[in-house]
Tab-separated table of C-alpha atoms in Angstrom:
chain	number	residue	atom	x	y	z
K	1	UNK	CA	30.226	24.456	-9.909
K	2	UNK	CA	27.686	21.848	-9.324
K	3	UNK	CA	29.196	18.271	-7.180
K	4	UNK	CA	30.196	16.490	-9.835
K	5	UNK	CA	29.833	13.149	-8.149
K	6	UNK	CA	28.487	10.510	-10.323
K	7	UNK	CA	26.201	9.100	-7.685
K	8	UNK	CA	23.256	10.951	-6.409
K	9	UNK	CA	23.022	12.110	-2.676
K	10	UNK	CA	19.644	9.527	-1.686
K	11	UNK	CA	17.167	12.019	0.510
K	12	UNK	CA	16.622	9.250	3.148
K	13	UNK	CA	20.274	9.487	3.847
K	14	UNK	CA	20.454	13.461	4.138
K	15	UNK	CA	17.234	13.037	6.284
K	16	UNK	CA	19.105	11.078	8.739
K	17	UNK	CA	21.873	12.937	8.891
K	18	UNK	CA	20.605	16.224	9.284
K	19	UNK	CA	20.193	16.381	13.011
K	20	UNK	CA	23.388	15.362	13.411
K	21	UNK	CA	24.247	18.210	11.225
K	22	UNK	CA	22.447	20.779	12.786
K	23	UNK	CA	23.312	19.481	16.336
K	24	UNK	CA	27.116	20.840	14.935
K	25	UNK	CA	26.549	23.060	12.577
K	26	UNK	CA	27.689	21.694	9.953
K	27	UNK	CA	25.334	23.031	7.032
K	28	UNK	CA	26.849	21.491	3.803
K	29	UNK	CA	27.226	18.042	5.208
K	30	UNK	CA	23.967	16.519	4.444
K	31	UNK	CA	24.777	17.458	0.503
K	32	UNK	CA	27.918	15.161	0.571
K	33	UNK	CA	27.175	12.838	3.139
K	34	UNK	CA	26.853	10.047	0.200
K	35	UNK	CA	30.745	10.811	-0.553
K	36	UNK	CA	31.686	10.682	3.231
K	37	UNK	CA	30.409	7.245	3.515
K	38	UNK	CA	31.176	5.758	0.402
K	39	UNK	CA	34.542	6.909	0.329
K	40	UNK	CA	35.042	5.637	4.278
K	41	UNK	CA	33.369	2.052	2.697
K	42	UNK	CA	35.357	1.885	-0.136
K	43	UNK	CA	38.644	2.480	1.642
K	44	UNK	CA	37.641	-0.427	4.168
K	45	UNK	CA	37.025	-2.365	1.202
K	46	UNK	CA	40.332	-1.981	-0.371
K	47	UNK	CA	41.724	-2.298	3.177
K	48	UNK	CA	40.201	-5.532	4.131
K	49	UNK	CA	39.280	-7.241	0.391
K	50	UNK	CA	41.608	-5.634	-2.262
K	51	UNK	CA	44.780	-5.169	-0.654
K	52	UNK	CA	45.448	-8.787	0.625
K	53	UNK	CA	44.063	-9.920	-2.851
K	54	UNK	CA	46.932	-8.196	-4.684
K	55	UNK	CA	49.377	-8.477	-2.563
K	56	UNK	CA	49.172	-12.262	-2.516
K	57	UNK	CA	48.667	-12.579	-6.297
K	58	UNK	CA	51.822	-10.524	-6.940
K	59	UNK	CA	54.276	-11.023	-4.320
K	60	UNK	CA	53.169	-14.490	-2.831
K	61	UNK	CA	56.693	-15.107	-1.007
K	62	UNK	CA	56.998	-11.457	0.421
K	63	UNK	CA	53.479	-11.151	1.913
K	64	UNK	CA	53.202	-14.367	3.293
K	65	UNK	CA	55.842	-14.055	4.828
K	66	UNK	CA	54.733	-10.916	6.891
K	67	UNK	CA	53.666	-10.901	10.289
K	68	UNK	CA	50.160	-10.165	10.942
K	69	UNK	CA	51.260	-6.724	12.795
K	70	UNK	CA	53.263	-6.123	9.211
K	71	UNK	CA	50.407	-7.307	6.802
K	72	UNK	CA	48.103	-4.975	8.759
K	73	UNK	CA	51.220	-1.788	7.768
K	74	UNK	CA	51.094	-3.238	3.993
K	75	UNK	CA	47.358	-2.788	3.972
K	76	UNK	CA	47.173	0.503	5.018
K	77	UNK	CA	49.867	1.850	2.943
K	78	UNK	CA	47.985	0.079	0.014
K	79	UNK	CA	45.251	1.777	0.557
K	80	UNK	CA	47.199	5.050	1.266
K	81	UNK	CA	48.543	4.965	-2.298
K	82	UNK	CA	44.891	4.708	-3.642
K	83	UNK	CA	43.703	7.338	-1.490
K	84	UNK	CA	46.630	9.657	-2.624
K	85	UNK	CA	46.533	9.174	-6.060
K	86	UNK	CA	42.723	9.613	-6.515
K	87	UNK	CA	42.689	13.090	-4.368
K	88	UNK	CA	45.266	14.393	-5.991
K	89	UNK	CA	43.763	13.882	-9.574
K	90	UNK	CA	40.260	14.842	-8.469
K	91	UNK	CA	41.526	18.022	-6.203
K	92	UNK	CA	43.764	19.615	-9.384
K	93	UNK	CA	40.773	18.452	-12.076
K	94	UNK	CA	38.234	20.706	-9.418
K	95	UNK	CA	41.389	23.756	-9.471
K	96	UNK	CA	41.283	23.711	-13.114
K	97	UNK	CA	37.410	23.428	-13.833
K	98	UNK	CA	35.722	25.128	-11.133
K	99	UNK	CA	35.359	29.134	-12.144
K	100	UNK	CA	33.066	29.706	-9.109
K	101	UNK	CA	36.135	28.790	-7.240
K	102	UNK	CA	38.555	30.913	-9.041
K	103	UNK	CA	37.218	33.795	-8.887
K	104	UNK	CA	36.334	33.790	-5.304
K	105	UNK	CA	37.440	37.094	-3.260
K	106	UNK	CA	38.200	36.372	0.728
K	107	UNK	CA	35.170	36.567	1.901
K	108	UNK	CA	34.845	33.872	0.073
K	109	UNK	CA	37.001	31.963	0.451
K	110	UNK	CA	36.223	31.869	4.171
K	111	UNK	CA	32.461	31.298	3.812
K	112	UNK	CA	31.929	30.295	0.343
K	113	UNK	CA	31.031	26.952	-1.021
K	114	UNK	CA	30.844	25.486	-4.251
K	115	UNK	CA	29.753	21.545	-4.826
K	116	UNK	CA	32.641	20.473	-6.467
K	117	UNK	CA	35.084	21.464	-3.750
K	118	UNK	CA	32.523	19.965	-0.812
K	119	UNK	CA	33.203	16.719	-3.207
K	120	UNK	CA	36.855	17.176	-2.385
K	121	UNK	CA	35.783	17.753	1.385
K	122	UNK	CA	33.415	15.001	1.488
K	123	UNK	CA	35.833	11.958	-0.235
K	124	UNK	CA	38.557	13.357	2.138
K	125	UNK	CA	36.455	13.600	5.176
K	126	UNK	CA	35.726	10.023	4.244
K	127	UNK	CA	39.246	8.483	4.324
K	128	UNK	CA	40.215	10.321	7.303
K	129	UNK	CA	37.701	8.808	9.016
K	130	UNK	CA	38.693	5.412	7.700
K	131	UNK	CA	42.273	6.730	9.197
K	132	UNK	CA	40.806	7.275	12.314
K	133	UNK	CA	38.920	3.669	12.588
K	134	UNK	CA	41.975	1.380	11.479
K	135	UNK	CA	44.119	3.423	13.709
K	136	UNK	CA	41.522	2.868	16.776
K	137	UNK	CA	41.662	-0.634	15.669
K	138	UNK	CA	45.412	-0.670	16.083
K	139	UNK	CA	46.018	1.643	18.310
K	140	UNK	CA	49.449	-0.164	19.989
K	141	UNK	CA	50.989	-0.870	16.272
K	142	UNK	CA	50.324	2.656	15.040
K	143	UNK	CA	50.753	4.310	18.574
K	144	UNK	CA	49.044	7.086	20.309
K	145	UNK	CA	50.934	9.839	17.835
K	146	UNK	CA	49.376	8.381	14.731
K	147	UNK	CA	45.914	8.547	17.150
K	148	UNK	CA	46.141	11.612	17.615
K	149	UNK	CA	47.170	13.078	14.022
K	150	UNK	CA	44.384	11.255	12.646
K	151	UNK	CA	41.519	12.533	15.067
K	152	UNK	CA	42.879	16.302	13.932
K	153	UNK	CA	42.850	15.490	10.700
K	154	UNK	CA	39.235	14.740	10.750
K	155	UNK	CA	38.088	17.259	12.606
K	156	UNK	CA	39.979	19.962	10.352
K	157	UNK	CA	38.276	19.023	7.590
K	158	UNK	CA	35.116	18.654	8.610
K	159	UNK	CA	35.262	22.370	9.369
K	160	UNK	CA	34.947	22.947	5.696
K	161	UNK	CA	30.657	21.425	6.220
K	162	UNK	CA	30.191	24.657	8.042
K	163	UNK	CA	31.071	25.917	5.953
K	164	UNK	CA	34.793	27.562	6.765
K	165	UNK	CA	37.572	27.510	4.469
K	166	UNK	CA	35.911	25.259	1.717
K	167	UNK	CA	38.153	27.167	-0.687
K	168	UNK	CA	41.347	25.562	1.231
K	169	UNK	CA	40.145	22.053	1.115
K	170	UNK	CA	41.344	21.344	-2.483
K	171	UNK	CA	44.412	23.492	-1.794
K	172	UNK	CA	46.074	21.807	1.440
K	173	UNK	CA	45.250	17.952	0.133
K	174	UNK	CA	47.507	18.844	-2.862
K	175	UNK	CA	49.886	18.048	0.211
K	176	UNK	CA	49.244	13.915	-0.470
K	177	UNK	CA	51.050	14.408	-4.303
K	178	UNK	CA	54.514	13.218	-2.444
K	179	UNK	CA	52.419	10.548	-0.623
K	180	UNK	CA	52.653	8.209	-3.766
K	181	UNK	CA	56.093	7.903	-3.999
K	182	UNK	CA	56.555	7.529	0.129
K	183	UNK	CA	54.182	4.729	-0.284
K	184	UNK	CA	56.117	3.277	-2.778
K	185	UNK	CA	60.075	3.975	-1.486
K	186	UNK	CA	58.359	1.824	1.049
K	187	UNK	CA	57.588	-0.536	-0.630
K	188	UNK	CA	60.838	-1.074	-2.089
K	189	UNK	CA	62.294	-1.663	1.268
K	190	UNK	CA	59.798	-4.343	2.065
K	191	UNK	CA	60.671	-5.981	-1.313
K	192	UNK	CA	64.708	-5.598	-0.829
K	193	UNK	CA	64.984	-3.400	-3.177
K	194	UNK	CA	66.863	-0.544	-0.929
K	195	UNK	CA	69.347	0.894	-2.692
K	196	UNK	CA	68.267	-0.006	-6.565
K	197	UNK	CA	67.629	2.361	-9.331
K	198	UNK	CA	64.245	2.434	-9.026
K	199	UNK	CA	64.148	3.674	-5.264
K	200	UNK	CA	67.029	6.376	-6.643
K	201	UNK	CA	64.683	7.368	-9.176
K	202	UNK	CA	61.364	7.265	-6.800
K	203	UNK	CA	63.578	9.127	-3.674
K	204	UNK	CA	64.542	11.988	-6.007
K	205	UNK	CA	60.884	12.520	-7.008
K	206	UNK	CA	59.619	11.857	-3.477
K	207	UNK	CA	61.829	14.452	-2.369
K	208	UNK	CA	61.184	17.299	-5.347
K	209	UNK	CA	57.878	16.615	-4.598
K	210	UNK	CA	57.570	16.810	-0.815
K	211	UNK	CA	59.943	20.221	-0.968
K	212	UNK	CA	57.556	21.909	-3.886
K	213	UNK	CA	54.186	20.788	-2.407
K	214	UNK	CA	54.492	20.722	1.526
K	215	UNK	CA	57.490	23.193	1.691
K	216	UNK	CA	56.934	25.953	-0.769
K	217	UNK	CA	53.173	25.915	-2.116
K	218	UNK	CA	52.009	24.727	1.227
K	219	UNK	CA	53.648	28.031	3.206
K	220	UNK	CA	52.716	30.175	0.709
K	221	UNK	CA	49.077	28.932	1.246
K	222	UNK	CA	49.134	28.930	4.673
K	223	UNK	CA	50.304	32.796	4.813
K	224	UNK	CA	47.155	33.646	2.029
K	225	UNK	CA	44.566	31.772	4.726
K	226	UNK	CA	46.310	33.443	7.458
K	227	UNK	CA	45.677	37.136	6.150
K	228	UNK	CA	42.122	35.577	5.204
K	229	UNK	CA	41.105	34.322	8.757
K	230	UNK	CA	42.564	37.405	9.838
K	231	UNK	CA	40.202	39.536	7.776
K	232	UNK	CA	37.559	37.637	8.853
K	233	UNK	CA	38.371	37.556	12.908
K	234	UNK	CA	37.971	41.542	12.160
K	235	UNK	CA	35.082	41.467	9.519
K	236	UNK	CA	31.655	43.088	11.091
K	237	UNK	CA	28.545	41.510	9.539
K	238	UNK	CA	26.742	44.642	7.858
K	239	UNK	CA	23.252	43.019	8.172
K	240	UNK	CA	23.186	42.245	12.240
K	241	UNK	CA	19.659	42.706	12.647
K	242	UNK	CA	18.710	39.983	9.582
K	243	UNK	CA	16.839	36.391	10.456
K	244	UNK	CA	20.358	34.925	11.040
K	245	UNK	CA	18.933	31.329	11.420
K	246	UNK	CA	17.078	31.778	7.629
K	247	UNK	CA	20.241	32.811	6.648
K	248	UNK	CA	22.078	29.816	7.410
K	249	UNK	CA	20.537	28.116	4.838
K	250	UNK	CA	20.377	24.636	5.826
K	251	UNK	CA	17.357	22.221	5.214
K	252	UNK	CA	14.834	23.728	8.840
K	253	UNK	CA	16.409	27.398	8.147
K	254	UNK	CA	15.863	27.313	4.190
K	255	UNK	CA	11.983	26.434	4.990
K	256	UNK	CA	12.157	29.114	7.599
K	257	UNK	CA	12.988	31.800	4.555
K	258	UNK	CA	10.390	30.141	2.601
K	259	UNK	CA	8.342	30.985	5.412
K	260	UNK	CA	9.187	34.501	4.710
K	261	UNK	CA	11.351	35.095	8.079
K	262	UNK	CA	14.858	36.465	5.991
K	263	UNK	CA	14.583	39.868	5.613
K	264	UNK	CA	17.553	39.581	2.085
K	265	UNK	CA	16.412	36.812	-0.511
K	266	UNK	CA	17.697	33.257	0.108
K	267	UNK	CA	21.314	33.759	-1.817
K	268	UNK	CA	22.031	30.802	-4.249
K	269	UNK	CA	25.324	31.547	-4.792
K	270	UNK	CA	28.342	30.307	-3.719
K	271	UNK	CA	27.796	32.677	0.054
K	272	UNK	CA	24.337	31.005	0.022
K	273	UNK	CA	25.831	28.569	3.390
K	274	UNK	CA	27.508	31.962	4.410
K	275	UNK	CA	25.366	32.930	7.563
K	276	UNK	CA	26.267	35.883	9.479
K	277	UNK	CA	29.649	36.423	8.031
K	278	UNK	CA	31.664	35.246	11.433
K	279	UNK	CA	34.326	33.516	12.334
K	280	UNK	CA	34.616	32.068	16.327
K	281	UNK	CA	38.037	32.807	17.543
K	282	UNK	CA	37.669	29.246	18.837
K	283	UNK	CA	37.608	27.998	15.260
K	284	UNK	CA	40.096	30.601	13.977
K	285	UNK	CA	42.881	29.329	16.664
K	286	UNK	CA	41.745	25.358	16.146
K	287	UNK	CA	42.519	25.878	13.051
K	288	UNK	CA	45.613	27.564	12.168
K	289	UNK	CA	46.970	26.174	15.689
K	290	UNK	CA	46.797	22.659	13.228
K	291	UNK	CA	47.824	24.316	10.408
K	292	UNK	CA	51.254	25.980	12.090
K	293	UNK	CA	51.954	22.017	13.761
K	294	UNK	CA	51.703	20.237	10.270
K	295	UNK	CA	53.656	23.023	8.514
K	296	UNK	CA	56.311	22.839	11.380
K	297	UNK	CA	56.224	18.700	10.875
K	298	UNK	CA	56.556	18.783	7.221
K	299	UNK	CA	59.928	20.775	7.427
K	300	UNK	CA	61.116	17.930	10.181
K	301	UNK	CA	60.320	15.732	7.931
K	302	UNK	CA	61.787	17.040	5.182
K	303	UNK	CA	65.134	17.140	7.066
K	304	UNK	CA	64.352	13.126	7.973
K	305	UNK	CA	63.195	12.434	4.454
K	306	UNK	CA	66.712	13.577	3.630
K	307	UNK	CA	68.791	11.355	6.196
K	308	UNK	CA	66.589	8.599	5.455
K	309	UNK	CA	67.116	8.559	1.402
K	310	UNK	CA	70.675	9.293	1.743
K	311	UNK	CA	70.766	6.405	3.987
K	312	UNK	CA	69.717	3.918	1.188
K	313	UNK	CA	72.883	4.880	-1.260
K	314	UNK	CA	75.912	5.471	0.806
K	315	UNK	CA	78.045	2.440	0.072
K	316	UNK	CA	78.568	0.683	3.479
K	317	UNK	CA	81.170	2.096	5.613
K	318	UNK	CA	83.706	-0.975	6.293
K	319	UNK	CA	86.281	-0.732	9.894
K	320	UNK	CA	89.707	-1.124	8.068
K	321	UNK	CA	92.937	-1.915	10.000
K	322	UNK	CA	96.080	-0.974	8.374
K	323	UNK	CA	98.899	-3.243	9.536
K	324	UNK	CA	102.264	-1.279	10.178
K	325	UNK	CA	104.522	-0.783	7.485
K	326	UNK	CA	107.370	-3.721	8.329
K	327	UNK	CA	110.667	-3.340	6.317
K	328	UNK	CA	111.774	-6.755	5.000
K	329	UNK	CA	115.493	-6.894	4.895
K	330	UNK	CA	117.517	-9.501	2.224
K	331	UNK	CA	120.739	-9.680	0.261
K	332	UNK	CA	119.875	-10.415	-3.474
K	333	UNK	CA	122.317	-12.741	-5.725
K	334	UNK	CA	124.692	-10.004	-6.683
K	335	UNK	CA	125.276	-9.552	-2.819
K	336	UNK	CA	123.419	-6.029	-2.460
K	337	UNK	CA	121.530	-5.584	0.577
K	338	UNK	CA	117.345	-4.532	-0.511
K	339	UNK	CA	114.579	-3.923	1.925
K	340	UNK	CA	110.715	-4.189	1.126
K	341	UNK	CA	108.025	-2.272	2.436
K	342	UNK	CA	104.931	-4.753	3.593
K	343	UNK	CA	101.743	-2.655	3.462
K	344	UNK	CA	99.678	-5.308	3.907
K	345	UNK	CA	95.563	-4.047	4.367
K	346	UNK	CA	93.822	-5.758	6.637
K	347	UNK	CA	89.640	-5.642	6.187
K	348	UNK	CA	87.593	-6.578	9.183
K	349	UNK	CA	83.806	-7.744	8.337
K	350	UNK	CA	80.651	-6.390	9.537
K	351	UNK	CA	79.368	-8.456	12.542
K	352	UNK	CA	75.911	-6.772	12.409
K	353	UNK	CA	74.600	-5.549	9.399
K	354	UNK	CA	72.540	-1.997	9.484
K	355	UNK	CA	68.828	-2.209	10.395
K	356	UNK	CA	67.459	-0.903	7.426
K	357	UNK	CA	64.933	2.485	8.208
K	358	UNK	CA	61.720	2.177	7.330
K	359	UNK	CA	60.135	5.350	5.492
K	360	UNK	CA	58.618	8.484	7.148
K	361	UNK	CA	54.867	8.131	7.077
């Protein structure tokens, strides 16, 4: 399937990209370069313009209120829930439509590309890298962690320009489909709404959500690349001896199979980006050594996702004091002796309320 991006790639901008993408072999790159940097632009648009716009047109008191540090935390999760909800819809429209992709055997789906899922790779690449700048920007409010996730992130997927794994790219971002309703249970904090109806509501999908997508699809996934990557740490090219540089097929090695140099014709389908059919065992342990860490976070999280929605509806655990049981001894009118029972309760108040816990992100 051809990208189905509604703005053309400009040639002056794959021009200048290209050595940078031969410099890292990254082959596909200069096809969805346009997508990289207008989905990095328009996230730092929505950031910096649309974000503070909104937020001050609809909750005036709330936001103004905020502390630079916290109006910088509102932004980004603003931005988060546009980035989320965008990918998701675009990834599962590309699962749906693209037959090149569904039919692809595991060879591949480790080498293979198809335009429609470099889209994927390309608007993702681009907000990771938006990620990566705020986060640089902010380094002691988001911390080194955050840093550090987001750096990995990027690099991950900008394997798939090689490209390695493009078949994954639209499968593993179907991971940001619980990010929606973290954004918003946050949200509801910020707007004291803990504990409503509506965070009920959003907690139970956040968590159905997080369980089926990160939990069960993502595992399952993760096995199917795992037997893939094995497959291809043990695959033996059966054309050594070819031109291997005309069969990379980027922009200098396509002219160099013009030139006549490939000894196979120039393959224009989706293995066309394919190369020499090999996988580095550098690359292979980079990354499913990311892949095992973010599968081992998600079921932490999971477990915090849990403590931290439960958190929201227990009703508030009050200290009570029960006062002794003191008998009460009188002689009524009639001259009988009765005796009362005083079981008076005695309720102490909370000194210091609960911190309310802000959600996982």
């Amino acid at each position: 399937m051809h990208d189905p991006f509604p703005i053309p790639n400009p040639p002056w901008l794959s021009k200048a990209v290209q050595p940078f993408a031969d410099y890292f072999y990254l082959p596909t790159l200069p096809l969805h370069i346009h997508e990289v940097l207008g989905s990095f632009l328009g996230y730092y648009f929505i950031n910096i313009v649309v974000a503070p716009t909104i937020s001050r047109r609809l909750f005036p008191v709330k936001y103004g209120k905020l502390s630079p540090e916290r109006k910088i935390n509102w932004d980004v999760h603003v931005v988060s829930l546009c980035q989320s909800t965008l990918i998701n819809v675009l990834a599962l429209w590309v699962m749906f439509a693209d037959d090149e992709r569904k039919n692809m055997d595991w060879q591949q789906r480790i080498w293979g590309y198809t335009g429609a899922a470099g889209m994927i790779q390309g608007l993702a690449t681009g907000y990771f890298l938006w990620d990566l700048a705020v986060t640089l920007q902010n380094v002691k409010l988001f911390g080194p962690g955050m840093l550090a996730h987001a750096l990995s992130a990027l690099l991950v997927f900008s394997f798939g320009f090689r490209p390695f794994v493009n078949f994954y790219g639209c499968t593993f971002i179907l991971y940001e489909l619980s990010s929606p309703f973290l954004n918003f249970h946050w949200f509801f904090d910020k707007l004291d709404m803990t504990g409503s109806k509506a965070q009920l509501y959003n907690g139970i999908m956040l968590l159905f959500t997080f369980f089926s997508c990160r939990l069960v699809w993502g595992t399952y996934q993760s096995v199917r690349v795992y037997q893939d990557v094995w497959k291809a740490i043990n695959h033996k090219p059966l054309a050594s001896s070819i031109h291997l540089d005309a069969l990379n097929n980027g922009t200098a090695a396509g002219m160099d199979a013009a030139a006549g140099n490939s000894a196979v014709p120039l393959d224009t389908g989706v293995m066309r980006f394919a190369g020499e059919e090999y996988v580095p065992l550098w690359l292979a342990f980079t990354y499913l050594g990311s892949n095992i860490v973010l599968n081992t976070l998600n079921f932490y999280w999971f477990g915090k996702m849990i403590e931290t929605v439960r958190k929201r509806f227990q009703p508030p655990k009050e200290e009570r004091r029960k006062q002794k049981a003191t008998a009460i001894r009188s002689t009524g009118a009639n001259g009988k002796v009765r005796v009362d029972l005083d079981e008076t309760e005695v309720r102490r108040r909370k000194t210091v309320e609960d911190e309310p816990i802000d959600a996982i992100s």
